[in-house]
Short mmCIF file of C-alpha atoms in Angstrom, two decimals:
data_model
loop_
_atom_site.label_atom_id
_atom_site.label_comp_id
_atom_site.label_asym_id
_atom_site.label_seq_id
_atom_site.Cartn_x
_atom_site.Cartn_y
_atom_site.Cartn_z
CA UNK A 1 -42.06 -13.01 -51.64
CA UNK A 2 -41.43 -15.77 -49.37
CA UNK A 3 -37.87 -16.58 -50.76
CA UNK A 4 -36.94 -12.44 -50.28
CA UNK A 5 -38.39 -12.96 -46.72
CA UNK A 6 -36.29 -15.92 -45.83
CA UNK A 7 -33.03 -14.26 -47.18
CA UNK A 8 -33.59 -11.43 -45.04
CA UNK A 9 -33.04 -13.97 -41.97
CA UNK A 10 -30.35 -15.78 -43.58
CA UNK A 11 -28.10 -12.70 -44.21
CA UNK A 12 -27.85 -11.94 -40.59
CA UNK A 13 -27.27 -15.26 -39.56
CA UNK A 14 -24.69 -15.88 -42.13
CA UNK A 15 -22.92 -12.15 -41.36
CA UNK A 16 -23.11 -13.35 -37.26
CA UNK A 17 -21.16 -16.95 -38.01
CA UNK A 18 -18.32 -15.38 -40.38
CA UNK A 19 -17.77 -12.67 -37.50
CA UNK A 20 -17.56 -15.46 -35.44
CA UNK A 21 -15.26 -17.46 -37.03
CA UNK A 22 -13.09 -14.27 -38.07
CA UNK A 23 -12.85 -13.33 -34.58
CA UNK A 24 -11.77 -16.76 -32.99
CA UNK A 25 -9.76 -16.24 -29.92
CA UNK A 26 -8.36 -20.07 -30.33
CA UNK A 27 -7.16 -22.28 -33.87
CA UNK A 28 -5.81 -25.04 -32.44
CA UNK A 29 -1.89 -25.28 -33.32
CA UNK A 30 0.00 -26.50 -35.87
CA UNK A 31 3.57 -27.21 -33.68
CA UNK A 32 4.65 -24.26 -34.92
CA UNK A 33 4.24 -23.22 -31.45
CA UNK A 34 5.86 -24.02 -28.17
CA UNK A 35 5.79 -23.11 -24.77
CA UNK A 36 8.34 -23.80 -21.60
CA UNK A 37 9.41 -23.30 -17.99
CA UNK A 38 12.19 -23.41 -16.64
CA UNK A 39 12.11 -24.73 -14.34
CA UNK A 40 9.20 -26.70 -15.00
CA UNK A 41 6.47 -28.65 -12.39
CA UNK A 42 7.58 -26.94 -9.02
CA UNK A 43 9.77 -23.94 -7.94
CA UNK A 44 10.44 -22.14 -4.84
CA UNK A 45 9.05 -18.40 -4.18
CA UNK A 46 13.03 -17.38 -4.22
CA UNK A 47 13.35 -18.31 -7.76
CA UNK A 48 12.75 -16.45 -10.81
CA UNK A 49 10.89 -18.28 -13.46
CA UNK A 50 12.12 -18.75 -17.00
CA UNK A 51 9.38 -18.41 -19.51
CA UNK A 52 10.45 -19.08 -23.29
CA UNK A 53 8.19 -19.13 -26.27
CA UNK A 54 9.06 -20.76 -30.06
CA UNK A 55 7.97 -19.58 -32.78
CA UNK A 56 8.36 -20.82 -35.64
CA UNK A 57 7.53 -20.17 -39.18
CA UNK A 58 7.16 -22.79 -40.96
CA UNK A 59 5.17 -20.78 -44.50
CA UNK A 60 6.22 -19.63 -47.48
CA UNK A 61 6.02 -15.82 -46.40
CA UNK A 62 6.69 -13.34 -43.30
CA UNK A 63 4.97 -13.84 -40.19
CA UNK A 64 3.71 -11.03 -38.15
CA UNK A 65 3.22 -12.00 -34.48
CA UNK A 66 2.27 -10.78 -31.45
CA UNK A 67 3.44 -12.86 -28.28
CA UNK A 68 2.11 -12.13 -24.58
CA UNK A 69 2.50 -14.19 -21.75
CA UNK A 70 0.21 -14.02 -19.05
CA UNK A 71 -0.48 -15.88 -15.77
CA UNK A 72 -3.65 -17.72 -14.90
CA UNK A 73 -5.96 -15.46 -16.40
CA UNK A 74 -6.13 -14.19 -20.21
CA UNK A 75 -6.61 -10.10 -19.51
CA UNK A 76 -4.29 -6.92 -19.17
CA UNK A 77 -4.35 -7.10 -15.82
CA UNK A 78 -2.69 -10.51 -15.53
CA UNK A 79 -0.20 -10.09 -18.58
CA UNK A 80 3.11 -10.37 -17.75
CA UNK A 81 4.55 -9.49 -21.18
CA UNK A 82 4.03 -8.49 -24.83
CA UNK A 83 6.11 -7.96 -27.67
CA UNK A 84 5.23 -8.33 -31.82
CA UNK A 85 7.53 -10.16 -33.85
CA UNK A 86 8.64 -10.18 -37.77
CA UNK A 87 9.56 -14.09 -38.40
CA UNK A 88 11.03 -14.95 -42.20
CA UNK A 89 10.37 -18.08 -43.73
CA UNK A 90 11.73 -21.04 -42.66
CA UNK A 91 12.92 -19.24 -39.34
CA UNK A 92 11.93 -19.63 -35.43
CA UNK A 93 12.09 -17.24 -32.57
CA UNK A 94 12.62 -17.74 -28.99
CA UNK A 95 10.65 -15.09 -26.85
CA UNK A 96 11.43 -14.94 -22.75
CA UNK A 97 10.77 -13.36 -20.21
CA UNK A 98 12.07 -13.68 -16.41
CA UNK A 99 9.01 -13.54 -13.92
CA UNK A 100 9.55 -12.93 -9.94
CA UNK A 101 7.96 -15.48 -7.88
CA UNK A 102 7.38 -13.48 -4.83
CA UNK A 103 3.98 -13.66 -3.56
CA UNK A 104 2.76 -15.79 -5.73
CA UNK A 105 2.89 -19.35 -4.50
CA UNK A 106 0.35 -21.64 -4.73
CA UNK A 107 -0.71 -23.73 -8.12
CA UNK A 108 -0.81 -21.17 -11.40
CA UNK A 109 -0.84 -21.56 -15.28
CA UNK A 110 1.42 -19.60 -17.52
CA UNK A 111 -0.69 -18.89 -20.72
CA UNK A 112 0.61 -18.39 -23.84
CA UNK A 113 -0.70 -16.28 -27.14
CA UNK A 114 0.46 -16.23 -30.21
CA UNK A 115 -1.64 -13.66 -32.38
CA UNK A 116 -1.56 -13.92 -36.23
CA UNK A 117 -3.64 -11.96 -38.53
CA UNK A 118 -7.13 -12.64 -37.07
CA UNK A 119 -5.67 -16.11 -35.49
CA UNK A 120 -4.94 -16.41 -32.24
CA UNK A 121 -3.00 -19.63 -30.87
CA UNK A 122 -2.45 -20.77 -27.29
CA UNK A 123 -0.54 -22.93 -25.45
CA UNK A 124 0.18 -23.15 -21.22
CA UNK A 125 1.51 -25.02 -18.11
CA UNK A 126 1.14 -25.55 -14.86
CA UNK A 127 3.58 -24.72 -11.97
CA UNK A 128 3.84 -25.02 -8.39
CA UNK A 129 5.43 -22.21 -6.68
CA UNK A 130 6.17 -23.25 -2.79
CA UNK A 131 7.07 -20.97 -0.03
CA UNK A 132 11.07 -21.47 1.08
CA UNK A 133 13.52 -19.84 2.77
CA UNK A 134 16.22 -20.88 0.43
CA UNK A 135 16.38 -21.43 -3.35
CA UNK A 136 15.83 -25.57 -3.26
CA UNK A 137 12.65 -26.46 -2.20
CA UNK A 138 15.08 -29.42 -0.50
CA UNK A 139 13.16 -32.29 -2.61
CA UNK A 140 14.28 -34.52 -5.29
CA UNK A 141 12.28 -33.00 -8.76
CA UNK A 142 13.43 -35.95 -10.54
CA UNK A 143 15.93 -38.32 -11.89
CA UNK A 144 17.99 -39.92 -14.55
CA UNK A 145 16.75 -42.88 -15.85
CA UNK A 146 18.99 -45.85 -17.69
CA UNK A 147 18.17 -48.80 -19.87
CA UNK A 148 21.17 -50.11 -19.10
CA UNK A 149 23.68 -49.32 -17.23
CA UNK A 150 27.25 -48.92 -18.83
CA UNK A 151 29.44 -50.85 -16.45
CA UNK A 152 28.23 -54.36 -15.66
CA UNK A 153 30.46 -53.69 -12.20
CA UNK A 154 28.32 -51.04 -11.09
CA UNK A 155 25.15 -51.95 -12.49
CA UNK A 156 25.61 -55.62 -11.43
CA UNK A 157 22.58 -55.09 -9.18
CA UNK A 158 19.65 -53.86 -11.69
CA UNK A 159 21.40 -54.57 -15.48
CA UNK A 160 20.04 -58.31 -15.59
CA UNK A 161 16.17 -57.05 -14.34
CA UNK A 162 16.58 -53.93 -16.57
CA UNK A 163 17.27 -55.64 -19.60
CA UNK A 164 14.24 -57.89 -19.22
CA UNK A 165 11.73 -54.80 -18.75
CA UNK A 166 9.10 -54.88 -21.78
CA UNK A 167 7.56 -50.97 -23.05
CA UNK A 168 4.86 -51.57 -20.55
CA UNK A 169 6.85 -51.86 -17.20
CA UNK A 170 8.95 -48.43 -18.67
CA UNK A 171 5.38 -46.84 -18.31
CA UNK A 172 5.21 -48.55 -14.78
CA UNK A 173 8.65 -47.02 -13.75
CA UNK A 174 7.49 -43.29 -14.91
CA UNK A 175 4.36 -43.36 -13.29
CA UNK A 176 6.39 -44.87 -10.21
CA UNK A 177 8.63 -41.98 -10.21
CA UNK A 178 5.28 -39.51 -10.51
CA UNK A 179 4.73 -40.70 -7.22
CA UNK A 180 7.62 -39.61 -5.54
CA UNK A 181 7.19 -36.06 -7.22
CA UNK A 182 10.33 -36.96 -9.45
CA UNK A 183 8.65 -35.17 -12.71
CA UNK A 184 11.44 -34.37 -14.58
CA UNK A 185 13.25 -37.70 -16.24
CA UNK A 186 16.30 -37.77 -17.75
CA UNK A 187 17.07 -39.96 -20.18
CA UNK A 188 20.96 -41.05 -19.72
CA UNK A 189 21.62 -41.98 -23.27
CA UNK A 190 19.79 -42.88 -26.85
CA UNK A 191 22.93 -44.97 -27.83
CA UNK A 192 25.61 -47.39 -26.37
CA UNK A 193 29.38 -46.84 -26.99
CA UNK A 194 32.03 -48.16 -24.38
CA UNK A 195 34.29 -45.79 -26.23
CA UNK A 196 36.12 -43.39 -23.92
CA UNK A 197 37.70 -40.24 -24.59
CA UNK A 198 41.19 -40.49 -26.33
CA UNK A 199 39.41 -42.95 -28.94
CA UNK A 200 38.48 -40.33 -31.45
CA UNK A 201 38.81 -43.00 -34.21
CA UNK A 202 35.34 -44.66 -33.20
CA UNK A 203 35.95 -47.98 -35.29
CA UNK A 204 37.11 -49.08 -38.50
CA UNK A 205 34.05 -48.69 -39.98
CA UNK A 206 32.67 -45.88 -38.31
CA UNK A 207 30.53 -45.73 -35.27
CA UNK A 208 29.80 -49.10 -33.47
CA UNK A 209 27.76 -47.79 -30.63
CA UNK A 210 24.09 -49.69 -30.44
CA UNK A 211 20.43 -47.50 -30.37
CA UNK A 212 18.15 -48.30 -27.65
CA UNK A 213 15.46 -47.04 -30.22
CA UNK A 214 14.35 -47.91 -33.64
CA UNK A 215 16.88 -45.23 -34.98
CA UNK A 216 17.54 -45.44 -38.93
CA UNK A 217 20.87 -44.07 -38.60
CA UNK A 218 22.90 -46.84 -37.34
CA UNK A 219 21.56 -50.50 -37.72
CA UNK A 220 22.99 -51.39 -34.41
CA UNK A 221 20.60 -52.17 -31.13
CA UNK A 222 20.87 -52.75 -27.64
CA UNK A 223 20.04 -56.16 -26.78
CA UNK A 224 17.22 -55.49 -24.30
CA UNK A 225 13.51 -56.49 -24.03
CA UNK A 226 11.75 -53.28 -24.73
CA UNK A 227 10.91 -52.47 -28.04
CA UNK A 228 10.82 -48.96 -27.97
CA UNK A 229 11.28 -47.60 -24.33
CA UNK A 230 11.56 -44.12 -25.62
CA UNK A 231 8.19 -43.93 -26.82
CA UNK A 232 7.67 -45.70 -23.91
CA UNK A 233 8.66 -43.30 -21.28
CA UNK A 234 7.71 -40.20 -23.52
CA UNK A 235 4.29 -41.45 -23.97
CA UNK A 236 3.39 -42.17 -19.85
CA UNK A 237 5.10 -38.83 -19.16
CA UNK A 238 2.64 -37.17 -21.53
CA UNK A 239 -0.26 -38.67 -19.54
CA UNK A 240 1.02 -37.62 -16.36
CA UNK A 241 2.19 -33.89 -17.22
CA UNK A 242 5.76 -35.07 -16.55
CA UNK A 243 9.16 -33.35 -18.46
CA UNK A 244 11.52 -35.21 -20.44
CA UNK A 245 14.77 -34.99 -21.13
CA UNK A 246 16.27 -36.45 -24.56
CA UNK A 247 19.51 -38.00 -24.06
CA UNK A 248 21.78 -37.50 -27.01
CA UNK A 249 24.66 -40.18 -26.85
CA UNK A 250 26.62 -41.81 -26.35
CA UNK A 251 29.08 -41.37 -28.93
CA UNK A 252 32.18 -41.77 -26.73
CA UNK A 253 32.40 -40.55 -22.76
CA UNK A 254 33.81 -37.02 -22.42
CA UNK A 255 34.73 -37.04 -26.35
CA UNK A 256 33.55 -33.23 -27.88
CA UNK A 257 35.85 -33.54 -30.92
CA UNK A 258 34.32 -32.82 -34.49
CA UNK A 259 33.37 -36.26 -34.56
CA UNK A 260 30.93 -36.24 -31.65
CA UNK A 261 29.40 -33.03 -32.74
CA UNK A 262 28.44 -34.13 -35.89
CA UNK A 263 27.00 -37.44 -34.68
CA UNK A 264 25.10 -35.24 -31.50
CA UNK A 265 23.72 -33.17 -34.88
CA UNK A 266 22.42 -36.21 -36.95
CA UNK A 267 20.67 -37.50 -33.67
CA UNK A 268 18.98 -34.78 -32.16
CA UNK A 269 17.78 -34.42 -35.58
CA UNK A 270 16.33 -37.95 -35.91
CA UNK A 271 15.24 -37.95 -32.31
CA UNK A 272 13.46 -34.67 -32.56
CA UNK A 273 11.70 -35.76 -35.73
CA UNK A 274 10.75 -39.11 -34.16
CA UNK A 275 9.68 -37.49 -30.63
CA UNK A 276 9.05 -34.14 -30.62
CA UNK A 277 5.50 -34.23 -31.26
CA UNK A 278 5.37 -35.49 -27.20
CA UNK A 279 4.15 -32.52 -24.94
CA UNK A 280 6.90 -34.09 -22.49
CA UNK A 281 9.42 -33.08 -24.63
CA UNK A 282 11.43 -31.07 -22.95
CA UNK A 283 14.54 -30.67 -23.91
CA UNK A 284 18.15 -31.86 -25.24
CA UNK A 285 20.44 -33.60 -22.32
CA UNK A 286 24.09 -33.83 -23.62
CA UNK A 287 25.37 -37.47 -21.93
CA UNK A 288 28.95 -37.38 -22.69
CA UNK A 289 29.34 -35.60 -18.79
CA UNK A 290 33.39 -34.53 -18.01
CA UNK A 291 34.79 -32.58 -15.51
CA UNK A 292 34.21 -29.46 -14.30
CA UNK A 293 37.18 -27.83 -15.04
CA UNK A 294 35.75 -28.98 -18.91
CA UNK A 295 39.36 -30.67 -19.39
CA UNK A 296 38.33 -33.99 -19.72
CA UNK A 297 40.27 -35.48 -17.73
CA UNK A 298 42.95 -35.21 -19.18
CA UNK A 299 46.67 -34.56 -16.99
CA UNK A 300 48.69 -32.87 -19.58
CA UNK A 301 48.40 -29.41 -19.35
CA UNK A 302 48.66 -28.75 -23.28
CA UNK A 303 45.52 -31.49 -24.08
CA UNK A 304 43.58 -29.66 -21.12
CA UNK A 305 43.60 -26.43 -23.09
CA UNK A 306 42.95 -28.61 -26.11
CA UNK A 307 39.83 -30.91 -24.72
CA UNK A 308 38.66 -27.72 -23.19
CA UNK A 309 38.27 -25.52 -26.25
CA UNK A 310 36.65 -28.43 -27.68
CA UNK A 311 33.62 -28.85 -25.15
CA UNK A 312 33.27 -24.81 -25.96
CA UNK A 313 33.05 -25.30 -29.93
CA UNK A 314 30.95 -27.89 -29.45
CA UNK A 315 28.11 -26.19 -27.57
CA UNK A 316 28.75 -23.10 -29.87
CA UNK A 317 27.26 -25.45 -32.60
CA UNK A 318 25.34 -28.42 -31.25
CA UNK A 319 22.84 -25.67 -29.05
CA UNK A 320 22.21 -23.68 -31.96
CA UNK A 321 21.40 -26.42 -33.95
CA UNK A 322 19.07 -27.65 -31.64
CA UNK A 323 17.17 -24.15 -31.21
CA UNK A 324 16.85 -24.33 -35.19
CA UNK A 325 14.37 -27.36 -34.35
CA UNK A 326 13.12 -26.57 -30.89
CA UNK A 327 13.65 -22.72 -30.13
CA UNK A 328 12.46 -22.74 -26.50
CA UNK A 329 13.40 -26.51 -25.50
CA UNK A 330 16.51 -26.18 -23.44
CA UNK A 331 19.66 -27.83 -24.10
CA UNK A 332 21.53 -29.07 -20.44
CA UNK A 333 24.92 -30.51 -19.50
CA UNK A 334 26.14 -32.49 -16.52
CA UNK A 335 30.13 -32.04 -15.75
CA UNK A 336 31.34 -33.16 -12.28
CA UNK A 337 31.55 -30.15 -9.91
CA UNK A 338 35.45 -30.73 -9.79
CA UNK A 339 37.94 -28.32 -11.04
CA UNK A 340 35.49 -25.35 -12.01
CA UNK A 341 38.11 -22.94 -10.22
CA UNK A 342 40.29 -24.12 -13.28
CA UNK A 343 38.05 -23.07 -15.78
CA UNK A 344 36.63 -19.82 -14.40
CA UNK A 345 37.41 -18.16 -17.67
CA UNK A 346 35.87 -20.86 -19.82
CA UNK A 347 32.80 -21.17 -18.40
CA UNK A 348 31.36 -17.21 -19.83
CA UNK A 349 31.72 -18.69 -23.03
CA UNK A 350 30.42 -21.68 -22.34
CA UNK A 351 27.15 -20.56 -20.39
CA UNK A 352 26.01 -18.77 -23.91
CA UNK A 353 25.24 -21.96 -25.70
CA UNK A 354 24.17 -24.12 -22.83
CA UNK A 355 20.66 -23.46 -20.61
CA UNK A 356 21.25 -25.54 -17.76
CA UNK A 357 24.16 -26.95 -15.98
CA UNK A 358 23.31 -29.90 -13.98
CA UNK A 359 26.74 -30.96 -11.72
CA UNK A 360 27.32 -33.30 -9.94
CA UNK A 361 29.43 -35.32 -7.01
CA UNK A 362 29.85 -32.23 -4.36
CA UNK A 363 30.18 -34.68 -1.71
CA UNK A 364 33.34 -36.32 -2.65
CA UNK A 365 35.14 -33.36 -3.83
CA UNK A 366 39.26 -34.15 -4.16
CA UNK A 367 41.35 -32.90 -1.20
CA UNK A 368 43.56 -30.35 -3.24
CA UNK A 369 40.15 -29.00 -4.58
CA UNK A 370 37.80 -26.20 -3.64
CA UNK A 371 34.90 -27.39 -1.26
CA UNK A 372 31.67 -28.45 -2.71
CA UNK A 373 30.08 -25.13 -0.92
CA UNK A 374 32.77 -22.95 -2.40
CA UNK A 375 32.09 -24.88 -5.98
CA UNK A 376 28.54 -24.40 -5.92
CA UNK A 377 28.85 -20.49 -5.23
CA UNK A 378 31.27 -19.92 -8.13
CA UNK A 379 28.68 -21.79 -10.50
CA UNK A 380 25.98 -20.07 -8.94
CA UNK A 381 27.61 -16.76 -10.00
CA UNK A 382 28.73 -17.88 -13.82
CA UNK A 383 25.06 -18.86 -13.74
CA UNK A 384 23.34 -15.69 -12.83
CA UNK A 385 25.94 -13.44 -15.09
CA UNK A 386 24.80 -15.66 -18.22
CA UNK A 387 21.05 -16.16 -17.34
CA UNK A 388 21.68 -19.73 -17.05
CA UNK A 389 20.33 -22.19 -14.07
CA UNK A 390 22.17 -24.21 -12.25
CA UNK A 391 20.79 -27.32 -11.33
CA UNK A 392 22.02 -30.43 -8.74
CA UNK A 393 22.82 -33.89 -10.25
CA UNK A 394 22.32 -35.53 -6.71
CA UNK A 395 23.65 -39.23 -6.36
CA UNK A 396 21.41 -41.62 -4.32
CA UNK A 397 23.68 -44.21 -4.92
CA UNK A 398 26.63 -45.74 -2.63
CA UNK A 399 29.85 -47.50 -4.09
CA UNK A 400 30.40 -50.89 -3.05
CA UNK A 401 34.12 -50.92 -1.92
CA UNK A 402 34.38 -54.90 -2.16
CA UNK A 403 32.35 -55.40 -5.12
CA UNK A 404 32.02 -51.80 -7.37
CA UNK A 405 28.63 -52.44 -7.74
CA UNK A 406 26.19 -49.45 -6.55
CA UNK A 407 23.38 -49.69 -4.44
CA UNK A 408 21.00 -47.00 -2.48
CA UNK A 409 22.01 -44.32 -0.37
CA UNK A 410 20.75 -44.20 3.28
CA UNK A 411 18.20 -41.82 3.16
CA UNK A 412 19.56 -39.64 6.14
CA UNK A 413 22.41 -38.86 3.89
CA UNK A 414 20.56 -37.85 1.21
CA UNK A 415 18.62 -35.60 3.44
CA UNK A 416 21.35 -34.50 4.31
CA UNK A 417 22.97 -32.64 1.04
CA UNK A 418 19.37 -32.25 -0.04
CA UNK A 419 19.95 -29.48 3.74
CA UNK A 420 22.98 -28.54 2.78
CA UNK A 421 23.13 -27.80 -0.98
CA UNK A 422 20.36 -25.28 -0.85
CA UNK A 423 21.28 -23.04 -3.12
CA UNK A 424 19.92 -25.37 -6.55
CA UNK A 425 17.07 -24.47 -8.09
CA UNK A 426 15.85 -28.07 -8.99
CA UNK A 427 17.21 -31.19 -8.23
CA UNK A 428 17.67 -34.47 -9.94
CA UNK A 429 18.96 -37.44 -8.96
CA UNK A 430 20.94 -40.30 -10.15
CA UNK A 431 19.75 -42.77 -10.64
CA UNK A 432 15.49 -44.07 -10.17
CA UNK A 433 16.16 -47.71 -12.17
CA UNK A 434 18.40 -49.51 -9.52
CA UNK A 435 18.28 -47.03 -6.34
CA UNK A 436 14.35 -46.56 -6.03
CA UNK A 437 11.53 -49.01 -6.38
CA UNK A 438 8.30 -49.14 -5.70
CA UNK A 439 6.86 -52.11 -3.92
CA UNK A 440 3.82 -51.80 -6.39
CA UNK A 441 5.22 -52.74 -9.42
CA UNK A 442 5.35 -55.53 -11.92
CA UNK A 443 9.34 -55.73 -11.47
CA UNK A 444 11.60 -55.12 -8.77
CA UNK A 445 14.86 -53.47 -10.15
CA UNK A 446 17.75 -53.80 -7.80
CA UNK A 447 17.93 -55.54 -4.42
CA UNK A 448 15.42 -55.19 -1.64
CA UNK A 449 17.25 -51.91 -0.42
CA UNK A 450 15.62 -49.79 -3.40
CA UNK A 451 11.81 -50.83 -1.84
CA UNK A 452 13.20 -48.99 1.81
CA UNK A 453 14.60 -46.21 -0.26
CA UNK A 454 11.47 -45.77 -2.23
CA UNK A 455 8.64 -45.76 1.06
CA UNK A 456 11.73 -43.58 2.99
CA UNK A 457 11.83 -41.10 0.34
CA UNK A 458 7.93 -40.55 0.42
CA UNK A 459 8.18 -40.83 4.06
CA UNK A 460 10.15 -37.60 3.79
CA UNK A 461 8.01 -35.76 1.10
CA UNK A 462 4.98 -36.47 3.53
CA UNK A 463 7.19 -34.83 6.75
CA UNK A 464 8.09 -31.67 4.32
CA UNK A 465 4.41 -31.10 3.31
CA UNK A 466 3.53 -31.37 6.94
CA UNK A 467 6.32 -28.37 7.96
CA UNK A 468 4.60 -26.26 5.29
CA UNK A 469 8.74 -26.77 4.08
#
């Protein structure tokens, strides 16, 4: 009698906890899941925002999905999207959706859901929509970051600090550039290779360039202090809710041959595999740069056509290979802005395999060439037509005409293109290492210029903030 009585309470109980694990609105996720902005940390109110989901299935059997996106709040009224998915084995989908930023500025989260059978997973991210009367919010959003620089010339002022800078003082530098509101870091390059384009033939042996990571691919490494700055960098920027930027290269500058691709393949690969599990993450930065009419360089007019159809073969495989690993990270490229009139019929093509262009050098634009203005409004439209963004690649820096070296930009001029290019929907600069510094760290990279730069610069952001921008 008293057993029967007990079971009668039991059964209930045990009936309420499997409902209530059956029904669980959260399982935390396996990385088969992924959520991004673009852009990511802060926008302006006249810019669209970019919201991509990966999915990918990583089972034995079909997945059946259902993928909404909604912002701040987790009910239909806030649901921005919803679609249900059929994923095959060993597969991913990329799910996105454009949302208007009109009216709603201020600090929101983007929430993702990923329903599965009774599952549900979740992922989201903050971003900062700002009130502007142009597409730039007129700030720097961040900047490329070097651990060396390629040309002892230029980098004569920062290269001999640089190399001495242990894992530690990396995480100083990122959480330096947090400061400063510079949240999204590019990473210049993964390898070194002085090779330049022409050299095709990397070596006799192969490919001589030098990791500045513990890569297993090539047993070559940069002789600098760090360990492992990458994990470095990735693992401060996780902290901090900052966006990185993988550098894949350098295999040779402006070389897209066959070649190149299939070394970008093999290191996005290993990088991803070594990385990826970093919420900062955030996508695949191709470091070989060019030209903006996506020749090169090169003067005869045969080998233009040539180098040209090479940069578009090579997106056509390298981004696709990369969305097979990360659906939803984005894959960017950084020409010069010279030339584009050149390639107006190139760059259709080209805009389907690449998420963001990030140009760069509109301020010292070659006579015979369109002005930067003019530049930036053909770009602007190749942009929109592909549903691609179109960021700035802003350079702080100054050439020394004596010495080659570079050193900071006044900040009056940077304010000034940061006025007149308004049209960019994030901005980075090159570069932090070298140009910035802040008086509070460990190691002072570059010469005392980079301190003024550094408490100008958040001079600035404080003025903007004040003007409600």
């Amino acid at each position: 009698m008293k057993h029967t009585q007990y079971s009668n309470l039991l059964w209930p109980m045990f009936l309420y906890c499997f409902l209530l694990f059956s029904c669980a609105s959260e399982v935390v996720p396996d990385g088969s899941i992924s959520l991004t902005l673009i852009p990511p940390a802060e926008i302006t109110d006249k810019v669209d925002l970019d919201i991509r989901a990966g999915i990918r299935n990583t089972g034995p059997k079909v997945k059946q999905v259902e993928v909404s996106f909604y912002l701040n709040e987790e009910n239909e009224k806030n649901r921005l999207f919803r679609t249900k998915l059929s994923i095959d084995p060993g597969s991913e989908e990329c799910v996105k959706y454009l949302m208007p930023t009109a009216n709603k500025t201020g600090n929101n989260t983007v929430i993702l859901t990923v329903g599965e059978g009774r599952k549900t997973f979740r992922e989201e991210k903050n971003i900062s929509i700002v009130p502007s009367g142009s597409r730039s919010g007129k700030t720097i959003g961040g900047a490329f970051i070097g651990f060396y620089h390629w040309s002892e010339e230029e980098g004569k002022m920062w290269n001999p600090a640089i190399k001495e800078m242990t894992d530690e003082q990396w995480k100083e530098m990122v959480a330096s550039m947090h400061k400063l509101k510079m949240d999204v870091i590019v990473i210049q390059e993964s390898f070194r290779n002085q090779a330049y384009v022409g050299k095709h033939t990397i070596g006799e042996n192969g490919y001589n360039g030098k990791a500045f990571y513990p890569s297993s691919l090539f047993p070559g490494r940069m002789p600098i202090k760090a360990t492992d700055p990458v994990e470095a960098v990735l693992s401060q920027a996780d902290s901090l809710e900052m966006y990185v930027f993988m550098g894949v290269g350098m295999y040779a500058w402006f070389d897209y041959t066959q070649g190149s691709l299939e070394w970008h393949k093999k290191v996005a690969k290993e990088l991803w595999e070594m990385y990826g599990h970093h919420e900062s993450f955030y996508g695949f930065y191709v470091s070989e740069e060019g030209m903006g009419s996506l020749d090169c360089f090169e003067t005869d007019s045969l080998k233009q056509i040539e180098r040209r159809q090479e940069v578009l073969h090579f997106f056509s495989e390298f981004t696709p290979f990369c969305k097979r690993l990360a659906p939803d990270k984005p894959v960017m490229f950084a020409p010069n802005g010279w030339g584009v009139g050149r390639a107006k019929e190139a760059y259709p093509e080209l805009l389907k395999n690449v998420d963001i262009i990030c140009p760069f050098a509109f301020a010292r634009m070659p006579e015979d060439d369109l002005s930067g203005k003019e530049a930036i409004t053909m770009l602007q439209k190749f942009c929109d037509e592909a549903g691609a963004h179109l960021w700035l690649d802003l350079e702080a820096f100054l050439f020394n005409e004596k010495e080659g070296y570079l050193y900071p930009r006044p900040m009056e001029e940077i304010a000034g293109d940061l006025a007149l290019f308004d049209n960019f929907e994030k901005i980075i600069c090159y570069q932090y290492p070298g140009v910035f510094s802040n008086p509070e760290m460990s190691v002072q990279i570059g010469e005392d210029a980079t301190k003024k730069l550094f408490g100008d610069y958040r001079q600035y952001l404080s003025q903007k903030k004040e003007q409600g921008k």
